[in-house]
Amino acid sequence: MNARHLDHVNLRIPADGADAARTFYGEQLGFGIEDTLHETGEKPFLDVRLSATAVVHLWPTDEFDAPTATNFDHFCVVVEEPIDTVRSRLDEVGVEIDDELAAPRGATGEAASLYVVDPFGYRIELKTRV
């Protein structure tokens, strides 16, 4: 089997978390939110559009348990902007930086990264392109 890329990630969020998800992922991080089908009840999750080929599905559920260090560390999103631009945007919109690494390893090599935590406890690495 020859894998091409990661298509999507599924994350559970609290049943009442859709508005917080829209604010954090859409307004603060600036990713596209595709939730029309969720709002009409045709789809049980919201899509956070990262690129033409990658999304994060956010599933509101009553059975939500926040991630812990024993069952989840982070997922990584490669961003086009330089790390200083990302840092400035996060500061402008009030998103706290959880950690910063000069050159962590990943699938595309080493590049500067900032880590943030979403309203549900998921840690996200925002990594510049190599």
Coordinates of N, CA, C and O in Angstrom, one line a residue:
M1 N 0.8 -1.2 0.0 CA 0.0 0.0 0.0 C 0.9 1.2 0.0 O 1.8 1.3 0.8
N2 N 0.6 2.2 -0.9 CA 1.4 3.4 -1.0 C 0.5 4.6 -0.5 O -0.4 5.1 -1.2
A3 N 0.8 5.0 0.7 CA 0.0 6.2 1.3 C 0.4 7.5 0.6 O 1.6 7.7 0.2
R4 N -0.5 8.3 0.5 CA -0.3 9.6 -0.2 C -0.2 10.8 0.9 O 0.7 11.5 0.9
H5 N -1.3 10.9 1.7 CA -1.3 11.9 2.7 C -2.4 11.6 3.7 O -3.3 10.8 3.4
L6 N -2.4 12.3 4.8 CA -3.5 12.2 5.8 C -4.7 13.0 5.2 O -4.5 14.1 4.8
D7 N -5.9 12.4 5.2 CA -7.1 13.0 4.6 C -7.8 13.8 5.7 O -8.2 14.9 5.5
H8 N -8.0 13.2 6.9 CA -8.8 13.8 7.9 C -8.4 13.2 9.3 O -7.9 12.2 9.4
V9 N -8.8 14.0 10.3 CA -8.6 13.6 11.7 C -10.0 13.8 12.3 O -10.7 14.8 12.0
N10 N -10.5 12.8 13.1 CA -11.7 12.9 13.8 C -11.5 13.2 15.3 O -10.7 12.5 15.9
L11 N -12.1 14.3 15.8 CA -11.9 14.7 17.2 C -13.3 14.9 17.8 O -14.2 15.5 17.2
R12 N -13.5 14.3 18.9 CA -14.8 14.5 19.7 C -14.7 15.8 20.4 O -13.6 16.2 21.0
I13 N -15.8 16.6 20.5 CA -15.9 17.8 21.2 C -17.2 17.7 22.1 O -18.0 16.9 21.8
P14 N -17.3 18.6 23.1 CA -18.5 18.5 23.9 C -19.7 18.9 23.0 O -19.6 19.6 22.0
A15 N -20.9 18.3 23.4 CA -22.1 18.5 22.7 C -22.4 20.0 22.4 O -23.0 20.3 21.4
D16 N -22.0 20.8 23.4 CA -22.3 22.3 23.2 C -21.1 23.0 22.7 O -21.0 24.3 22.9
G17 N -20.1 22.4 22.1 CA -18.9 23.0 21.7 C -18.8 23.6 20.3 O -17.7 24.1 19.9
A18 N -19.8 23.5 19.5 CA -19.7 24.0 18.1 C -19.4 25.4 18.0 O -18.5 25.8 17.2
D19 N -20.0 26.3 18.8 CA -19.7 27.7 18.8 C -18.2 28.0 19.1 O -17.5 28.8 18.5
A20 N -17.7 27.3 20.2 CA -16.3 27.5 20.6 C -15.4 27.0 19.5 O -14.4 27.6 19.3
A21 N -15.8 25.9 18.8 CA -15.0 25.4 17.7 C -14.9 26.4 16.6 O -13.8 26.7 16.0
R22 N -16.1 27.0 16.2 CA -16.1 28.0 15.1 C -15.2 29.2 15.5 O -14.5 29.7 14.6
T23 N -15.3 29.6 16.7 CA -14.5 30.8 17.2 C -13.0 30.5 17.1 O -12.2 31.2 16.5
F24 N -12.6 29.4 17.7 CA -11.2 29.0 17.8 C -10.6 28.7 16.4 O -9.6 29.3 16.0
Y25 N -11.2 27.7 15.8 CA -10.6 27.2 14.5 C -10.9 28.2 13.3 O -10.0 28.4 12.5
G26 N -12.0 28.8 13.3 CA -12.4 29.7 12.2 C -11.9 31.1 12.4 O -11.2 31.6 11.5
E27 N -12.3 31.7 13.5 CA -12.0 33.1 13.7 C -10.5 33.3 14.2 O -9.8 34.2 13.6
Q28 N -10.1 32.6 15.2 CA -8.8 32.8 15.8 C -7.7 32.2 14.9 O -6.7 32.9 14.7
L29 N -7.8 31.0 14.5 CA -6.7 30.4 13.7 C -6.9 30.7 12.2 O -5.9 30.6 11.5
G30 N -8.1 31.0 11.8 CA -8.3 31.4 10.4 C -8.5 30.3 9.4 O -8.4 30.5 8.2
F31 N -8.8 29.1 9.9 CA -9.1 28.0 9.0 C -10.6 28.1 8.6 O -11.4 28.7 9.3
G32 N -10.9 27.4 7.5 CA -12.2 27.4 7.0 C -13.1 26.5 7.8 O -12.7 25.4 8.2
I33 N -14.3 26.9 8.1 CA -15.3 26.1 8.8 C -16.4 25.8 7.8 O -17.1 26.7 7.3
E34 N -16.6 24.5 7.6 CA -17.7 24.0 6.7 C -18.7 23.3 7.6 O -18.5 22.2 8.0
D35 N -19.8 24.1 8.0 CA -20.7 23.5 8.9 C -22.2 23.6 8.5 O -23.1 23.3 9.2
T36 N -22.4 24.0 7.2 CA -23.8 24.1 6.7 C -24.5 22.8 6.9 O -25.7 22.8 7.4
L37 N -23.9 21.7 6.5 CA -24.6 20.4 6.6 C -24.8 19.9 8.0 O -25.7 19.2 8.4
H38 N -23.9 20.4 8.9 CA -24.0 20.1 10.3 C -25.2 20.9 10.9 O -26.0 20.3 11.6
E39 N -25.3 22.1 10.5 CA -26.4 23.0 11.0 C -27.7 22.5 10.6 O -28.7 22.6 11.3
T40 N -27.8 21.9 9.4 CA -29.1 21.4 8.9 C -29.4 20.0 9.4 O -30.5 19.5 9.1
G41 N -28.5 19.4 10.1 CA -28.7 18.1 10.6 C -28.3 17.0 9.6 O -28.5 15.8 9.9
E42 N -27.8 17.3 8.4 CA -27.5 16.3 7.4 C -26.1 15.6 7.7 O -25.9 14.6 7.1
K43 N -25.3 16.2 8.6 CA -24.0 15.6 8.9 C -23.8 15.8 10.4 O -24.0 16.9 10.9
P44 N -23.3 14.8 11.1 CA -23.2 14.9 12.6 C -21.9 15.7 13.0 O -21.7 15.7 14.2
F45 N -21.1 16.2 12.1 CA -19.9 16.9 12.5 C -19.6 18.1 11.7 O -20.2 18.3 10.7
L46 N -18.7 19.0 12.2 CA -18.3 20.2 11.5 C -17.0 19.8 10.9 O -16.2 19.1 11.4
D47 N -16.7 20.4 9.7 CA -15.4 20.3 9.1 C -14.5 21.5 9.3 O -15.0 22.6 9.1
V48 N -13.3 21.4 9.7 CA -12.3 22.4 9.8 C -11.5 22.2 8.5 O -10.7 21.2 8.5
R49 N -11.6 23.1 7.6 CA -10.8 22.9 6.3 C -9.4 23.4 6.5 O -9.2 24.6 6.7
L50 N -8.4 22.5 6.4 CA -7.0 22.9 6.5 C -6.4 23.2 5.2 O -5.6 24.1 5.1
S51 N -6.8 22.5 4.2 CA -6.3 22.6 2.8 C -7.3 21.9 1.9 O -8.3 21.4 2.3
A52 N -7.0 21.9 0.6 CA -7.8 21.3 -0.4 C -7.9 19.8 -0.1 O -8.9 19.2 -0.5
T53 N -6.9 19.2 0.6 CA -6.9 17.8 0.8 C -6.9 17.3 2.2 O -6.7 16.1 2.5
A54 N -7.2 18.2 3.2 CA -7.2 17.8 4.6 C -8.2 18.6 5.4 O -8.3 19.8 5.3
V55 N -8.9 17.8 6.2 CA -9.9 18.5 7.2 C -9.7 17.8 8.5 O -9.2 16.7 8.7
V56 N -10.3 18.5 9.5 CA -10.4 18.0 10.9 C -11.9 17.9 11.1 O -12.6 18.9 10.9
H57 N -12.5 16.7 11.4 CA -13.9 16.6 11.7 C -14.1 16.8 13.2 O -13.4 16.1 14.0
L58 N -14.9 17.7 13.6 CA -15.2 17.9 15.0 C -16.6 17.4 15.3 O -17.6 17.8 14.7
W59 N -16.7 16.3 16.1 CA -17.9 15.6 16.4 C -18.5 16.0 17.8 O -18.0 15.6 18.8
P60 N -19.5 16.9 17.8 CA -20.1 17.2 19.1 C -20.8 15.9 19.7 O -21.5 15.2 19.0
T61 N -20.5 15.7 21.0 CA -21.0 14.4 21.6 C -21.2 14.6 23.1 O -20.5 15.3 23.7
D62 N -22.2 14.0 23.6 CA -22.4 14.0 25.1 C -21.4 13.1 25.8 O -21.2 13.3 27.0
E63 N -20.7 12.2 25.1 CA -19.7 11.3 25.6 C -18.3 11.9 25.6 O -17.3 11.1 25.5
F64 N -18.2 13.2 25.6 CA -16.8 13.8 25.4 C -16.0 13.6 26.7 O -16.5 13.9 27.8
D65 N -14.8 13.2 26.5 CA -13.8 13.1 27.6 C -12.6 13.9 27.1 O -12.0 13.6 26.0
A66 N -12.2 14.9 27.8 CA -11.0 15.8 27.3 C -9.8 14.9 27.2 O -9.6 14.0 27.9
P67 N -9.0 15.2 26.2 CA -7.7 14.4 26.0 C -6.8 14.6 27.2 O -6.8 15.7 27.8
T68 N -6.0 13.6 27.5 CA -5.0 13.7 28.5 C -3.7 13.3 28.0 O -3.6 12.7 26.8
A69 N -2.6 13.6 28.7 CA -1.3 13.2 28.3 C -1.1 11.7 28.0 O -0.2 11.3 27.3
T70 N -1.9 10.9 28.6 CA -1.8 9.5 28.5 C -2.5 8.9 27.2 O -2.2 7.8 26.8
N71 N -3.4 9.8 26.6 CA -4.0 9.2 25.4 C -4.0 10.1 24.2 O -4.5 9.8 23.1
F72 N -3.3 11.3 24.3 CA -3.2 12.2 23.1 C -2.1 13.2 23.4 O -2.0 13.8 24.5
D73 N -1.3 13.5 22.4 CA -0.3 14.5 22.6 C -0.6 15.7 21.7 O -0.9 16.8 22.2
H74 N -0.6 15.6 20.4 CA -0.9 16.7 19.5 C -1.1 16.2 18.1 O -0.8 15.1 17.7
F75 N -1.7 17.1 17.2 CA -1.6 16.9 15.8 C -0.9 18.1 15.2 O -0.9 19.2 15.8
C76 N -0.3 18.0 14.1 CA 0.5 19.1 13.5 C -0.2 19.5 12.1 O -0.6 18.7 11.3
V77 N -0.2 20.9 12.0 CA -0.7 21.5 10.8 C 0.5 22.3 10.2 O 1.0 23.2 10.9
V78 N 0.8 22.1 9.0 CA 1.9 22.9 8.3 C 1.2 24.1 7.8 O 0.1 24.1 7.1
V79 N 1.7 25.3 8.1 CA 1.2 26.6 7.7 C 2.1 27.3 6.7 O 3.4 27.0 6.7
E80 N 1.6 28.1 5.9 CA 2.4 28.8 4.8 C 3.2 30.0 5.4 O 4.2 30.4 4.9
E81 N 2.7 30.6 6.4 CA 3.2 31.9 6.9 C 4.5 31.6 7.7 O 4.7 30.6 8.4
P82 N 5.4 32.6 7.8 CA 6.6 32.5 8.6 C 6.2 32.5 10.1 O 5.1 33.0 10.5
I83 N 7.0 31.9 11.0 CA 6.6 31.7 12.4 C 6.3 33.0 13.1 O 5.5 33.1 13.9
D84 N 7.0 34.1 12.7 CA 6.8 35.4 13.4 C 5.4 35.9 13.0 O 4.7 36.5 13.8
T85 N 4.9 35.6 11.8 CA 3.6 36.0 11.4 C 2.6 35.2 12.2 O 1.6 35.8 12.6
V86 N 2.8 33.9 12.3 CA 1.9 33.1 13.1 C 1.8 33.6 14.5 O 0.7 33.7 15.1
R87 N 3.0 33.8 15.1 CA 3.0 34.3 16.5 C 2.3 35.6 16.7 O 1.5 35.8 17.6
S88 N 2.4 36.5 15.7 CA 1.7 37.8 15.8 C 0.2 37.6 15.7 O -0.5 38.3 16.4
R89 N -0.2 36.8 14.8 CA -1.7 36.5 14.6 C -2.2 35.9 15.9 O -3.3 36.4 16.4
L90 N -1.6 35.0 16.5 CA -2.0 34.3 17.7 C -2.1 35.4 18.8 O -3.1 35.4 19.6
D91 N -1.1 36.2 18.9 CA -1.1 37.3 19.9 C -2.3 38.3 19.7 O -3.0 38.6 20.7
E92 N -2.5 38.7 18.5 CA -3.6 39.6 18.1 C -5.0 39.1 18.5 O -5.8 39.8 18.9
V93 N -5.2 37.8 18.3 CA -6.5 37.2 18.6 C -6.6 36.6 20.0 O -7.6 36.0 20.3
G94 N -5.6 36.7 20.8 CA -5.6 36.2 22.2 C -5.5 34.7 22.4 O -6.0 34.2 23.4
V95 N -4.8 34.1 21.4 CA -4.6 32.6 21.6 C -3.2 32.5 22.3 O -2.2 32.9 21.7
E96 N -3.2 31.8 23.4 CA -1.9 31.6 24.2 C -1.1 30.5 23.5 O -1.6 29.5 23.1
I97 N 0.2 30.8 23.4 CA 1.2 29.8 22.9 C 1.5 28.9 24.0 O 2.0 29.4 25.1
D98 N 1.3 27.6 23.9 CA 1.6 26.6 24.9 C 3.1 26.3 24.9 O 3.7 26.0 26.0
D99 N 3.7 26.3 23.7 CA 5.1 25.9 23.6 C 5.7 26.4 22.3 O 4.9 26.7 21.4
E100 N 7.0 26.4 22.1 CA 7.6 26.8 20.9 C 8.9 26.0 20.7 O 9.7 25.9 21.7
L101 N 9.1 25.4 19.5 CA 10.3 24.7 19.3 C 10.9 25.2 18.0 O 10.2 25.5 17.0
A102 N 12.2 25.4 18.0 CA 12.9 25.9 16.9 C 12.9 25.0 15.6 O 12.8 25.5 14.5
A103 N 13.0 23.7 15.9 CA 13.1 22.8 14.7 C 12.7 21.4 15.1 O 13.5 20.5 15.0
P104 N 11.4 21.1 15.4 CA 11.0 19.8 15.7 C 11.0 18.9 14.4 O 10.8 19.5 13.3
R105 N 11.2 17.7 14.5 CA 11.1 16.8 13.4 C 9.7 16.5 13.1 O 8.8 16.5 13.9
G106 N 9.5 16.2 11.8 CA 8.2 15.8 11.4 C 8.3 15.1 10.0 O 9.4 14.9 9.5
A107 N 7.2 14.8 9.4 CA 7.2 14.1 8.1 C 7.9 14.9 7.0 O 8.5 14.4 6.1
T108 N 7.9 16.3 7.1 CA 8.5 17.1 6.1 C 9.8 17.7 6.5 O 10.4 18.5 5.8
G109 N 10.3 17.2 7.6 CA 11.6 17.7 8.1 C 11.5 18.6 9.3 O 10.5 18.7 9.9
E110 N 12.6 19.4 9.5 CA 12.6 20.3 10.7 C 12.2 21.7 10.3 O 12.7 22.2 9.3
A111 N 11.4 22.3 11.1 CA 11.0 23.7 10.9 C 10.4 24.2 12.2 O 10.0 23.5 13.0
A112 N 10.4 25.5 12.3 CA 9.9 26.2 13.5 C 8.4 25.9 13.7 O 7.7 25.8 12.8
S113 N 8.1 25.7 15.0 CA 6.7 25.4 15.4 C 6.2 26.1 16.6 O 7.0 26.3 17.5
L114 N 5.0 26.4 16.6 CA 4.3 26.9 17.8 C 3.2 25.9 18.2 O 2.6 25.3 17.3
Y115 N 2.9 25.8 19.5 CA 1.9 24.9 19.9 C 0.8 25.7 20.7 O 1.1 26.6 21.5
V116 N -0.4 25.4 20.4 CA -1.6 26.0 21.0 C -2.5 24.9 21.5 O -2.4 23.7 21.0
V117 N -3.4 25.2 22.4 CA -4.4 24.2 22.9 C -5.8 24.8 22.6 O -6.1 25.9 22.9
D118 N -6.6 23.9 21.9 CA -8.0 24.4 21.6 C -8.9 24.4 22.8 O -8.4 24.0 23.9
P119 N -10.1 24.9 22.7 CA -11.0 25.0 23.9 C -11.3 23.6 24.5 O -11.8 23.6 25.6
F120 N -11.0 22.6 23.8 CA -11.4 21.2 24.3 C -10.2 20.4 24.9 O -10.4 19.3 25.3
G121 N -9.1 21.0 24.8 CA -7.9 20.4 25.4 C -7.0 19.7 24.3 O -6.0 19.1 24.7
Y122 N -7.3 19.8 23.1 CA -6.5 19.3 22.0 C -5.3 20.2 21.7 O -5.5 21.4 21.5
R123 N -4.1 19.6 21.8 CA -2.9 20.4 21.5 C -2.6 20.4 20.0 O -2.7 19.3 19.4
I124 N -2.3 21.5 19.4 CA -2.1 21.6 18.0 C -0.7 22.3 17.7 O -0.4 23.3 18.2
E125 N 0.1 21.6 16.9 CA 1.4 22.2 16.5 C 1.1 22.9 15.1 O 0.6 22.4 14.2
L126 N 1.5 24.2 15.1 CA 1.5 25.0 13.9 C 2.9 25.1 13.4 O 3.7 25.8 14.0
K127 N 3.2 24.4 12.3 CA 4.6 24.2 11.8 C 4.8 25.0 10.5 O 3.9 24.8 9.6
T128 N 5.8 25.7 10.4 CA 6.1 26.4 9.1 C 6.6 25.4 8.1 O 7.1 24.3 8.5
R129 N 6.5 25.7 6.8 CA 6.9 24.8 5.8 C 8.4 24.7 5.8 O 9.2 25.6 6.1
V130 N 8.9 23.5 5.5 CA 10.3 23.2 5.4 C 10.8 23.8 4.0 O 10.2 23.6 3.0

